[in-house]
PDB file of C-alpha atoms and ligand atoms in Angstrom:
ATOM      1  CA  MET A   1       0.226   0.006   0.179  1.00  0.00           C
ATOM      2  CA  LYS A   2       1.375   3.220  -1.067  1.00  0.00           C
ATOM      3  CA  LEU A   3       1.190   6.433   0.821  1.00  0.00           C
ATOM      4  CA  ALA A   4       1.582  10.107  -0.256  1.00  0.00           C
ATOM      5  CA  ILE A   5       2.004  12.943   2.050  1.00  0.00           C
ATOM      6  CA  TYR A   6       1.799  16.529   0.962  1.00  0.00           C
ATOM      7  CA  GLY A   7       4.099  18.594   2.891  1.00  0.00           C
ATOM      8  CA  ALA A   8       7.531  17.577   3.370  1.00  0.00           C
ATOM      9  CA  GLY A   9       7.806  19.316   7.006  1.00  0.00           C
ATOM     10  CA  GLY A  10       8.830  18.804  10.363  1.00  0.00           C
ATOM     11  CA  HIS A  11       5.083  17.721  10.790  1.00  0.00           C
ATOM     12  CA  GLY A  12       5.291  15.427   7.568  1.00  0.00           C
ATOM     13  CA  ARG A  13       7.989  13.593   8.939  1.00  0.00           C
ATOM     14  CA  VAL A  14       5.957  12.880  12.180  1.00  0.00           C
ATOM     15  CA  VAL A  15       3.099  11.651   9.796  1.00  0.00           C
ATOM     16  CA  ALA A  16       5.490   9.503   7.886  1.00  0.00           C
ATOM     17  CA  ASP A  17       7.138   7.725  10.631  1.00  0.00           C
ATOM     18  CA  ALA A  18       3.643   7.066  12.438  1.00  0.00           C
ATOM     19  CA  ALA A  19       2.705   5.615   8.907  1.00  0.00           C
ATOM     20  CA  GLU A  20       5.481   3.207   8.568  1.00  0.00           C
ATOM     21  CA  LEU A  21       5.167   2.251  12.201  1.00  0.00           C
ATOM     22  CA  SER A  22       1.129   1.514  11.591  1.00  0.00           C
ATOM     23  CA  ASP A  23       2.296  -1.393   8.862  1.00  0.00           C
ATOM     24  CA  GLU A  24      -0.549  -0.420   6.846  1.00  0.00           C
ATOM     25  CA  TRP A  25       1.529   1.934   4.527  1.00  0.00           C
ATOM     26  CA  SER A  26       4.632  -0.368   2.879  1.00  0.00           C
ATOM     27  CA  ALA A  27       6.165   2.577   0.920  1.00  0.00           C
ATOM     28  CA  VAL A  28       5.269   5.964   1.996  1.00  0.00           C
ATOM     29  CA  VAL A  29       6.616   9.304  -0.294  1.00  0.00           C
ATOM     30  CA  PHE A  30       6.357  13.057  -0.008  1.00  0.00           C
ATOM     31  CA  PHE A  31       5.032  15.627  -1.983  1.00  0.00           C
ATOM     32  CA  ASP A  32       6.308  19.147  -1.497  1.00  0.00           C
ATOM     33  CA  ASP A  33       6.346  22.706  -3.925  1.00  0.00           C
ATOM     34  CA  GLY A  34       9.681  22.970  -2.297  1.00  0.00           C
ATOM     35  CA  TYR A  35      10.830  20.454  -4.699  1.00  0.00           C
ATOM     36  CA  PRO A  36      13.038  19.934  -6.746  1.00  0.00           C
ATOM     37  CA  GLU A  37      15.334  22.033  -4.704  1.00  0.00           C
ATOM     38  CA  PHE A  38      13.944  19.976  -1.720  1.00  0.00           C
ATOM     39  CA  LYS A  39      14.373  16.003  -2.701  1.00  0.00           C
ATOM     40  CA  LYS A  40      14.388  14.548   0.713  1.00  0.00           C
ATOM     41  CA  SER A  41      13.051  14.710   3.812  1.00  0.00           C
ATOM     42  CA  GLY A  42      14.528  12.641   6.497  1.00  0.00           C
ATOM     43  CA  LYS A  43      14.967   9.100   5.131  1.00  0.00           C
ATOM     44  CA  TRP A  44      12.028   9.477   3.176  1.00  0.00           C
ATOM     45  CA  PRO A  45      11.893  10.628  -0.923  1.00  0.00           C
ATOM     46  CA  VAL A  46      10.048  14.077  -1.841  1.00  0.00           C
ATOM     47  CA  ILE A  47       9.373  13.558  -5.552  1.00  0.00           C
ATOM     48  CA  GLY A  48       6.771  16.590  -6.817  1.00  0.00           C
ATOM     49  CA  GLN A  49       5.270  19.407  -6.229  1.00  0.00           C
ATOM     50  CA  LEU A  50       1.234  19.617  -5.834  1.00  0.00           C
ATOM     51  CA  CYS A  51       0.648  19.583  -9.366  1.00  0.00           C
ATOM     52  CA  ASP A  52       2.458  16.298  -9.969  1.00  0.00           C
ATOM     53  CA  LEU A  53       0.664  14.661  -6.988  1.00  0.00           C
ATOM     54  CA  LEU A  54      -2.695  15.338  -8.800  1.00  0.00           C
ATOM     55  CA  SER A  55      -1.561  14.054 -12.106  1.00  0.00           C
ATOM     56  CA  VAL A  56      -0.375  10.831 -10.527  1.00  0.00           C
ATOM     57  CA  LEU A  57      -3.531  10.365  -7.944  1.00  0.00           C
ATOM     58  CA  ASP A  58      -4.550   6.759  -9.038  1.00  0.00           C
ATOM     59  CA  SER A  59      -0.796   5.611  -8.356  1.00  0.00           C
ATOM     60  CA  TYR A  60      -1.473   6.302  -4.395  1.00  0.00           C
ATOM     61  CA  ASP A  61      -3.883   3.775  -2.219  1.00  0.00           C
ATOM     62  CA  GLY A  62      -3.741   7.185   0.322  1.00  0.00           C
ATOM     63  CA  VAL A  63      -3.380  10.542   0.521  1.00  0.00           C
ATOM     64  CA  ILE A  64      -2.784  13.045   3.403  1.00  0.00           C
ATOM     65  CA  VAL A  65      -2.078  16.703   4.170  1.00  0.00           C
ATOM     66  CA  ALA A  66       0.772  16.915   6.507  1.00  0.00           C
ATOM     67  CA  VAL A  67       0.498  21.117   6.555  1.00  0.00           C
ATOM     68  CA  GLY A  68       0.714  22.809  10.262  1.00  0.00           C
ATOM     69  CA  ALA A  69      -1.502  25.937   9.125  1.00  0.00           C
ATOM     70  CA  CYS A  70      -4.871  24.777   9.994  1.00  0.00           C
ATOM     71  CA  SER A  71      -6.793  26.612   6.870  1.00  0.00           C
ATOM     72  CA  GLU A  72      -4.622  25.995   4.105  1.00  0.00           C
ATOM     73  CA  ARG A  73      -4.110  22.198   5.199  1.00  0.00           C
ATOM     74  CA  LEU A  74      -8.026  22.263   5.152  1.00  0.00           C
ATOM     75  CA  ARG A  75      -8.321  23.949   1.462  1.00  0.00           C
ATOM     76  CA  LEU A  76      -5.260  21.357   0.381  1.00  0.00           C
ATOM     77  CA  LEU A  77      -7.483  18.037   1.622  1.00  0.00           C
ATOM     78  CA  LYS A  78     -10.292  19.561  -0.237  1.00  0.00           C
ATOM     79  CA  LEU A  79      -8.911  20.353  -3.323  1.00  0.00           C
ATOM     80  CA  LEU A  80      -7.224  16.994  -3.537  1.00  0.00           C
ATOM     81  CA  ARG A  81     -10.392  14.978  -2.683  1.00  0.00           C
ATOM     82  CA  GLU A  82     -12.401  16.793  -5.194  1.00  0.00           C
ATOM     83  CA  GLN A  83      -9.250  15.810  -7.524  1.00  0.00           C
ATOM     84  CA  GLY A  84     -10.451  11.687  -6.591  1.00  0.00           C
ATOM     85  CA  ALA A  85      -7.599  11.280  -3.956  1.00  0.00           C
ATOM     86  CA  ASN A  86      -8.562   8.716  -1.236  1.00  0.00           C
ATOM     87  CA  ILE A  87      -8.024  10.694   1.724  1.00  0.00           C
ATOM     88  CA  VAL A  88      -6.843   8.776   4.517  1.00  0.00           C
ATOM     89  CA  SER A  89      -6.153   9.548   8.450  1.00  0.00           C
ATOM     90  CA  VAL A  90      -2.880   8.308  10.082  1.00  0.00           C
ATOM     91  CA  ILE A  91      -3.079   7.045  13.780  1.00  0.00           C
ATOM     92  CA  HIS A  92       0.247   6.438  15.990  1.00  0.00           C
ATOM     93  CA  PRO A  93       0.030   2.908  17.173  1.00  0.00           C
ATOM     94  CA  SER A  94       0.216   4.156  20.786  1.00  0.00           C
ATOM     95  CA  ALA A  95      -2.358   6.426  19.835  1.00  0.00           C
ATOM     96  CA  VAL A  96      -5.385   5.231  22.279  1.00  0.00           C
ATOM     97  CA  ILE A  97      -8.924   5.970  20.513  1.00  0.00           C
ATOM     98  CA  ALA A  98     -11.702   4.608  22.579  1.00  0.00           C
ATOM     99  CA  SER A  99     -14.754   2.996  21.271  1.00  0.00           C
ATOM    100  CA  GLY A 100     -17.812   5.004  20.265  1.00  0.00           C
ATOM    101  CA  CYS A 101     -15.198   7.909  18.716  1.00  0.00           C
ATOM    102  CA  ASP A 102     -15.959   9.318  15.086  1.00  0.00           C
ATOM    103  CA  ILE A 103     -12.482  10.111  13.401  1.00  0.00           C
ATOM    104  CA  GLY A 104     -12.652  11.844   9.626  1.00  0.00           C
ATOM    105  CA  ARG A 105     -10.319  11.734   6.942  1.00  0.00           C
ATOM    106  CA  GLY A 106      -6.686  12.856   6.806  1.00  0.00           C
ATOM    107  CA  VAL A 107      -6.761  12.982  10.408  1.00  0.00           C
ATOM    108  CA  MET A 108      -3.317  12.829  12.149  1.00  0.00           C
ATOM    109  CA  VAL A 109      -3.350  11.235  15.794  1.00  0.00           C
ATOM    110  CA  CYS A 110       0.520  11.492  17.029  1.00  0.00           C
ATOM    111  CA  ALA A 111       2.161   9.274  19.848  1.00  0.00           C
ATOM    112  CA  MET A 112       0.765   9.098  22.925  1.00  0.00           C
ATOM    113  CA  ALA A 113      -2.528  10.874  22.192  1.00  0.00           C
ATOM    114  CA  VAL A 114      -5.693   9.917  23.604  1.00  0.00           C
ATOM    115  CA  VAL A 115      -9.229  10.071  22.163  1.00  0.00           C
ATOM    116  CA  ASN A 116     -11.693   9.124  24.538  1.00  0.00           C
ATOM    117  CA  THR A 117     -15.333   7.860  24.215  1.00  0.00           C
ATOM    118  CA  GLY A 118     -18.098   9.698  22.255  1.00  0.00           C
ATOM    119  CA  SER A 119     -15.653  11.859  20.804  1.00  0.00           C
ATOM    120  CA  ALA A 120     -16.292  13.345  17.148  1.00  0.00           C
ATOM    121  CA  ILE A 121     -12.966  14.206  15.409  1.00  0.00           C
ATOM    122  CA  ALA A 122     -13.523  16.005  11.647  1.00  0.00           C
ATOM    123  CA  ASP A 123     -11.650  15.937   8.477  1.00  0.00           C
ATOM    124  CA  ALA A 124      -7.919  17.564   8.314  1.00  0.00           C
ATOM    125  CA  VAL A 125      -7.546  17.237  12.530  1.00  0.00           C
ATOM    126  CA  ILE A 126      -4.223  16.951  14.004  1.00  0.00           C
ATOM    127  CA  ILE A 127      -4.460  15.640  17.626  1.00  0.00           C
ATOM    128  CA  ASN A 128      -0.543  16.225  18.520  1.00  0.00           C
ATOM    129  CA  THR A 129       2.106  14.242  20.660  1.00  0.00           C
ATOM    130  CA  SER A 130       0.398  13.347  23.864  1.00  0.00           C
ATOM    131  CA  ALA A 131      -2.929  15.306  23.566  1.00  0.00           C
ATOM    132  CA  THR A 132      -5.670  14.419  25.109  1.00  0.00           C
ATOM    133  CA  ILE A 133      -9.330  14.868  24.052  1.00  0.00           C
ATOM    134  CA  ASP A 134     -11.360  13.407  26.859  1.00  0.00           C
ATOM    135  CA  HIS A 135     -15.344  11.975  26.227  1.00  0.00           C
ATOM    136  CA  ASP A 136     -17.748  13.520  23.917  1.00  0.00           C
ATOM    137  CA  GLY A 137     -15.210  16.097  22.479  1.00  0.00           C
ATOM    138  CA  ILE A 138     -16.062  17.418  19.333  1.00  0.00           C
ATOM    139  CA  LEU A 139     -13.290  18.345  16.866  1.00  0.00           C
ATOM    140  CA  ALA A 140     -14.217  20.501  13.588  1.00  0.00           C
ATOM    141  CA  GLU A 141     -12.449  20.214  10.411  1.00  0.00           C
ATOM    142  CA  GLY A 142      -8.942  21.750  10.245  1.00  0.00           C
ATOM    143  CA  VAL A 143      -8.072  21.880  14.117  1.00  0.00           C
ATOM    144  CA  HIS A 144      -5.115  21.251  15.399  1.00  0.00           C
ATOM    145  CA  ILE A 145      -4.573  20.449  19.093  1.00  0.00           C
ATOM    146  CA  SER A 146      -1.217  20.719  20.194  1.00  0.00           C
ATOM    147  CA  PRO A 147       0.999  18.543  22.051  1.00  0.00           C
ATOM    148  CA  GLY A 148       0.141  18.004  25.393  1.00  0.00           C
ATOM    149  CA  ALA A 149      -3.042  20.108  25.238  1.00  0.00           C
ATOM    150  CA  ASN A 150      -5.846  18.388  27.539  1.00  0.00           C
ATOM    151  CA  LEU A 151      -9.505  18.767  26.492  1.00  0.00           C
ATOM    152  CA  ALA A 152     -12.018  17.673  29.507  1.00  0.00           C
ATOM    153  CA  GLY A 153     -14.839  15.526  28.791  1.00  0.00           C
ATOM    154  CA  GLY A 154     -17.734  17.889  26.371  1.00  0.00           C
ATOM    155  CA  VAL A 155     -15.201  20.313  24.594  1.00  0.00           C
ATOM    156  CA  SER A 156     -16.373  21.880  21.132  1.00  0.00           C
ATOM    157  CA  VAL A 157     -13.609  23.256  19.289  1.00  0.00           C
ATOM    158  CA  GLY A 158     -14.879  25.217  15.845  1.00  0.00           C
ATOM    159  CA  ALA A 159     -13.181  24.533  12.432  1.00  0.00           C
ATOM    160  CA  CYS A 160      -9.405  25.319  11.757  1.00  0.00           C
ATOM    161  CA  SER A 161      -9.054  26.686  15.648  1.00  0.00           C
ATOM    162  CA  TRP A 162      -5.306  26.010  17.141  1.00  0.00           C
ATOM    163  CA  VAL A 163      -4.995  24.852  20.668  1.00  0.00           C
ATOM    164  CA  GLY A 164      -1.725  25.830  21.657  1.00  0.00           C
ATOM    165  CA  ILE A 165       0.704  23.225  23.657  1.00  0.00           C
ATOM    166  CA  GLY A 166       0.192  22.165  26.764  1.00  0.00           C
ATOM    167  CA  SER A 167      -3.160  24.344  27.436  1.00  0.00           C
ATOM    168  CA  SER A 168      -5.926  23.106  29.203  1.00  0.00           C
ATOM    169  CA  VAL A 169      -9.626  23.263  28.350  1.00  0.00           C
ATOM    170  CA  LYS A 170     -12.300  23.156  31.139  1.00  0.00           C
ATOM    171  CA  GLN A 171     -15.697  20.700  30.764  1.00  0.00           C
ATOM    172  CA  GLN A 172     -18.359  22.014  28.417  1.00  0.00           C
ATOM    173  CA  VAL A 173     -16.524  24.841  27.048  1.00  0.00           C
ATOM    174  CA  THR A 174     -17.257  25.866  23.319  1.00  0.00           C
ATOM    175  CA  ILE A 175     -14.408  27.299  21.371  1.00  0.00           C
ATOM    176  CA  GLY A 176     -15.288  28.953  18.001  1.00  0.00           C
ATOM    177  CA  ASP A 177     -13.861  28.638  14.679  1.00  0.00           C
ATOM    178  CA  ASN A 178     -10.567  30.293  13.671  1.00  0.00           C
ATOM    179  CA  VAL A 179      -9.688  30.595  17.521  1.00  0.00           C
ATOM    180  CA  VAL A 180      -6.022  30.669  19.044  1.00  0.00           C
ATOM    181  CA  VAL A 181      -5.326  29.265  22.104  1.00  0.00           C
ATOM    182  CA  GLY A 182      -2.031  30.341  23.243  1.00  0.00           C
ATOM    183  CA  ALA A 183       1.084  27.967  25.001  1.00  0.00           C
ATOM    184  CA  GLY A 184       0.167  26.980  28.460  1.00  0.00           C
ATOM    185  CA  ALA A 185      -3.495  28.633  28.721  1.00  0.00           C
ATOM    186  CA  ALA A 186      -6.381  27.604  30.881  1.00  0.00           C
ATOM    187  CA  VAL A 187      -9.063  27.952  29.204  1.00  0.00           C
ATOM    188  CA  ILE A 188     -12.554  28.079  31.267  1.00  0.00           C
ATOM    189  CA  LYS A 189     -15.063  29.990  29.767  1.00  0.00           C
ATOM    190  CA  ASN A 190     -16.486  30.209  26.081  1.00  0.00           C
ATOM    191  CA  VAL A 191     -14.419  31.662  23.248  1.00  0.00           C
ATOM    192  CA  SER A 192     -15.949  33.571  20.328  1.00  0.00           C
ATOM    193  CA  SER A 193     -14.680  32.763  16.844  1.00  0.00           C
ATOM    194  CA  GLY A 194     -11.993  34.747  15.692  1.00  0.00           C
ATOM    195  CA  MET A 195     -10.377  35.281  18.964  1.00  0.00           C
ATOM    196  CA  THR A 196      -6.868  34.753  20.323  1.00  0.00           C
ATOM    197  CA  VAL A 197      -6.765  33.754  24.298  1.00  0.00           C
ATOM    198  CA  VAL A 198      -3.669  32.929  26.512  1.00  0.00           C
ATOM    199  CA  GLY A 199      -2.993  33.132  30.089  1.00  0.00           C
ATOM    200  CA  VAL A 200      -4.371  31.504  33.491  1.00  0.00           C
ATOM    201  CA  PRO A 201      -7.210  31.890  33.082  1.00  0.00           C
ATOM    202  CA  ALA A 202      -7.297  32.470  29.200  1.00  0.00           C
ATOM    203  CA  ALA A 203      -7.999  36.098  28.117  1.00  0.00           C
ATOM    204  CA  PRO A 204      -8.457  37.720  24.664  1.00  0.00           C
ATOM    205  CA  ILE A 205      -5.384  39.390  23.535  1.00  0.00           C
ATOM    206  CA  LYS A 206      -6.956  40.321  20.063  1.00  0.00           C
ATOM    207  CA  ASN A 207      -9.450  39.737  17.189  1.00  0.00           C
ATOM    208  CA  GLY A 208      -9.703  38.912  14.056  1.00  0.00           C
ATOM    209  CA  LEU A 209      -6.777  36.616  13.191  1.00  0.00           C
ATOM    210  CA  GLU A 210      -7.639  35.932   9.343  1.00  0.00           C
TER     211      GLU A 210
HETATM  212  C1  COA B   1      -0.623  32.664  21.308  1.00  0.00           C
HETATM  213  C2  COA B   1       0.051  33.118  20.342  1.00  0.00           C
HETATM  214  C3  COA B   1      -0.262  32.600  19.076  1.00  0.00           C
HETATM  215  C4  COA B   1       0.742  34.688  20.028  1.00  0.00           C
HETATM  216  O1  COA B   1       1.485  34.975  19.271  1.00  0.00           O
HETATM  217  P1  COA B   1       1.790  36.601  18.705  1.00  0.00           P
HETATM  218  O2  COA B   1       0.398  37.020  17.949  1.00  0.00           O
HETATM  219  O3  COA B   1       2.844  36.512  17.775  1.00  0.00           O
HETATM  220  O4  COA B   1       1.922  37.293  20.025  1.00  0.00           O
HETATM  221  P2  COA B   1       3.166  37.784  20.470  1.00  0.00           P
HETATM  222  O5  COA B   1       4.407  36.982  20.716  1.00  0.00           O
HETATM  223  O6  COA B   1       3.422  38.993  19.518  1.00  0.00           O
HETATM  224  O7  COA B   1       2.590  38.365  21.982  1.00  0.00           O
HETATM  225  C5  COA B   1       1.799  39.586  22.363  1.00  0.00           C
HETATM  226  C6  COA B   1       1.486  39.492  24.066  1.00  0.00           C
HETATM  227  O8  COA B   1       1.121  38.364  23.969  1.00  0.00           O
HETATM  228  C7  COA B   1       2.048  37.630  25.267  1.00  0.00           C
HETATM  229  N1  COA B   1       1.446  36.055  24.939  1.00  0.00           N
HETATM  230  C8  COA B   1       2.124  35.724  23.884  1.00  0.00           C
HETATM  231  N2  COA B   1       1.806  34.417  23.806  1.00  0.00           N
HETATM  232  C9  COA B   1       1.530  34.099  25.151  1.00  0.00           C
HETATM  233  C10 COA B   1       0.903  33.034  25.928  1.00  0.00           C
HETATM  234  N3  COA B   1       1.027  31.804  25.175  1.00  0.00           N
HETATM  235  N4  COA B   1       0.803  33.005  27.279  1.00  0.00           N
HETATM  236  C11 COA B   1       0.839  34.297  27.688  1.00  0.00           C
HETATM  237  N5  COA B   1       1.024  35.547  27.241  1.00  0.00           N
HETATM  238  C12 COA B   1       1.432  35.625  25.727  1.00  0.00           C
HETATM  239  C13 COA B   1       3.186  38.268  24.738  1.00  0.00           C
HETATM  240  O9  COA B   1       4.057  38.262  25.939  1.00  0.00           O
HETATM  241  C14 COA B   1       2.782  39.622  24.338  1.00  0.00           C
HETATM  242  O10 COA B   1       2.881  40.146  25.887  1.00  0.00           O
HETATM  243  P3  COA B   1       3.114  42.130  25.853  1.00  0.00           P
HETATM  244  O11 COA B   1       2.498  42.757  25.005  1.00  0.00           O
HETATM  245  O12 COA B   1       2.609  42.248  26.815  1.00  0.00           O
HETATM  246  O13 COA B   1       4.158  42.134  25.365  1.00  0.00           O
HETATM  247  C15 COA B   1       1.790  32.784  20.525  1.00  0.00           C
HETATM  248  O14 COA B   1       2.399  32.917  21.622  1.00  0.00           O
HETATM  249  C16 COA B   1       1.387  30.984  21.456  1.00  0.00           C
HETATM  250  O15 COA B   1       1.335  30.689  22.283  1.00  0.00           O
HETATM  251  N6  COA B   1       1.280  30.124  20.015  1.00  0.00           N
HETATM  252  C17 COA B   1       0.940  28.577  20.264  1.00  0.00           C
HETATM  253  C18 COA B   1       2.399  28.044  20.151  1.00  0.00           C
HETATM  254  C19 COA B   1       2.402  26.532  19.949  1.00  0.00           C
HETATM  255  O16 COA B   1       1.273  25.758  20.592  1.00  0.00           O
HETATM  256  N7  COA B   1       3.305  25.801  19.490  1.00  0.00           N
HETATM  257  C20 COA B   1       2.716  24.325  19.374  1.00  0.00           C
HETATM  258  C21 COA B   1       3.084  24.178  17.803  1.00  0.00           C
HETATM  259  S1  COA B   1       2.683  22.217  17.480  1.00  0.00           S
END
């Protein structure tokens, strides 16, 4: 089974490593617009740009986008899907996904992450290293939960929001779309779309990220 990853940066290598460990993929290659200057990422070959990938989609059993920027990752996933790519998710073998969870397409669940029962994870979500999503969490498309962030039960995160490294979100809190939660924040109240919040307890620093 052949996997194509679009995006050959650091996150891309994390995806490639997890894909290889999962035993599902016998061959892993990258596509990146840095090609041809950029022909290798870690031990994996970079063999073309996005336009090249679009012209050889039939040669791959699965495709995933490994781009950190949330709205760009989602845009590329939709483009590739429209062109007929079989968008797949990659789950590191050490991650724990409880029963009763719904995991979308193009999702990356990194090492030691936990997704607890009743959670719904939409397309193009990243659940990064050791992050936890407790029971009944709802992550909309394009969300990134950074390493070591902990979401208590019933937390909802809107499309393309980025929850920073080591942050915590209290149970039942709703976070809007395109929100940034700063590193180490403790979110104890709902956050409106477009806000950036930081600190303990988390408070806004600015509006209108887009
Ligand atoms: C919240 C964040 C996006 C703000 O970035 P920014 O817009 O470039 O903001 P700045 O660095 O200019 O900081 C603006 C102010 O907010 C403060 N601030 C920034 N991030 C903060 C944080 N996480 N906690 C507390 N205060 C923070 C700064 O000290 C600064 O305060 P000042 O105006 O009093 O000096 C960023 O600092 C952050 O925390 N990103 C998350 C990183 C992460 O999780 N990485 C994981 C990748 S997998």
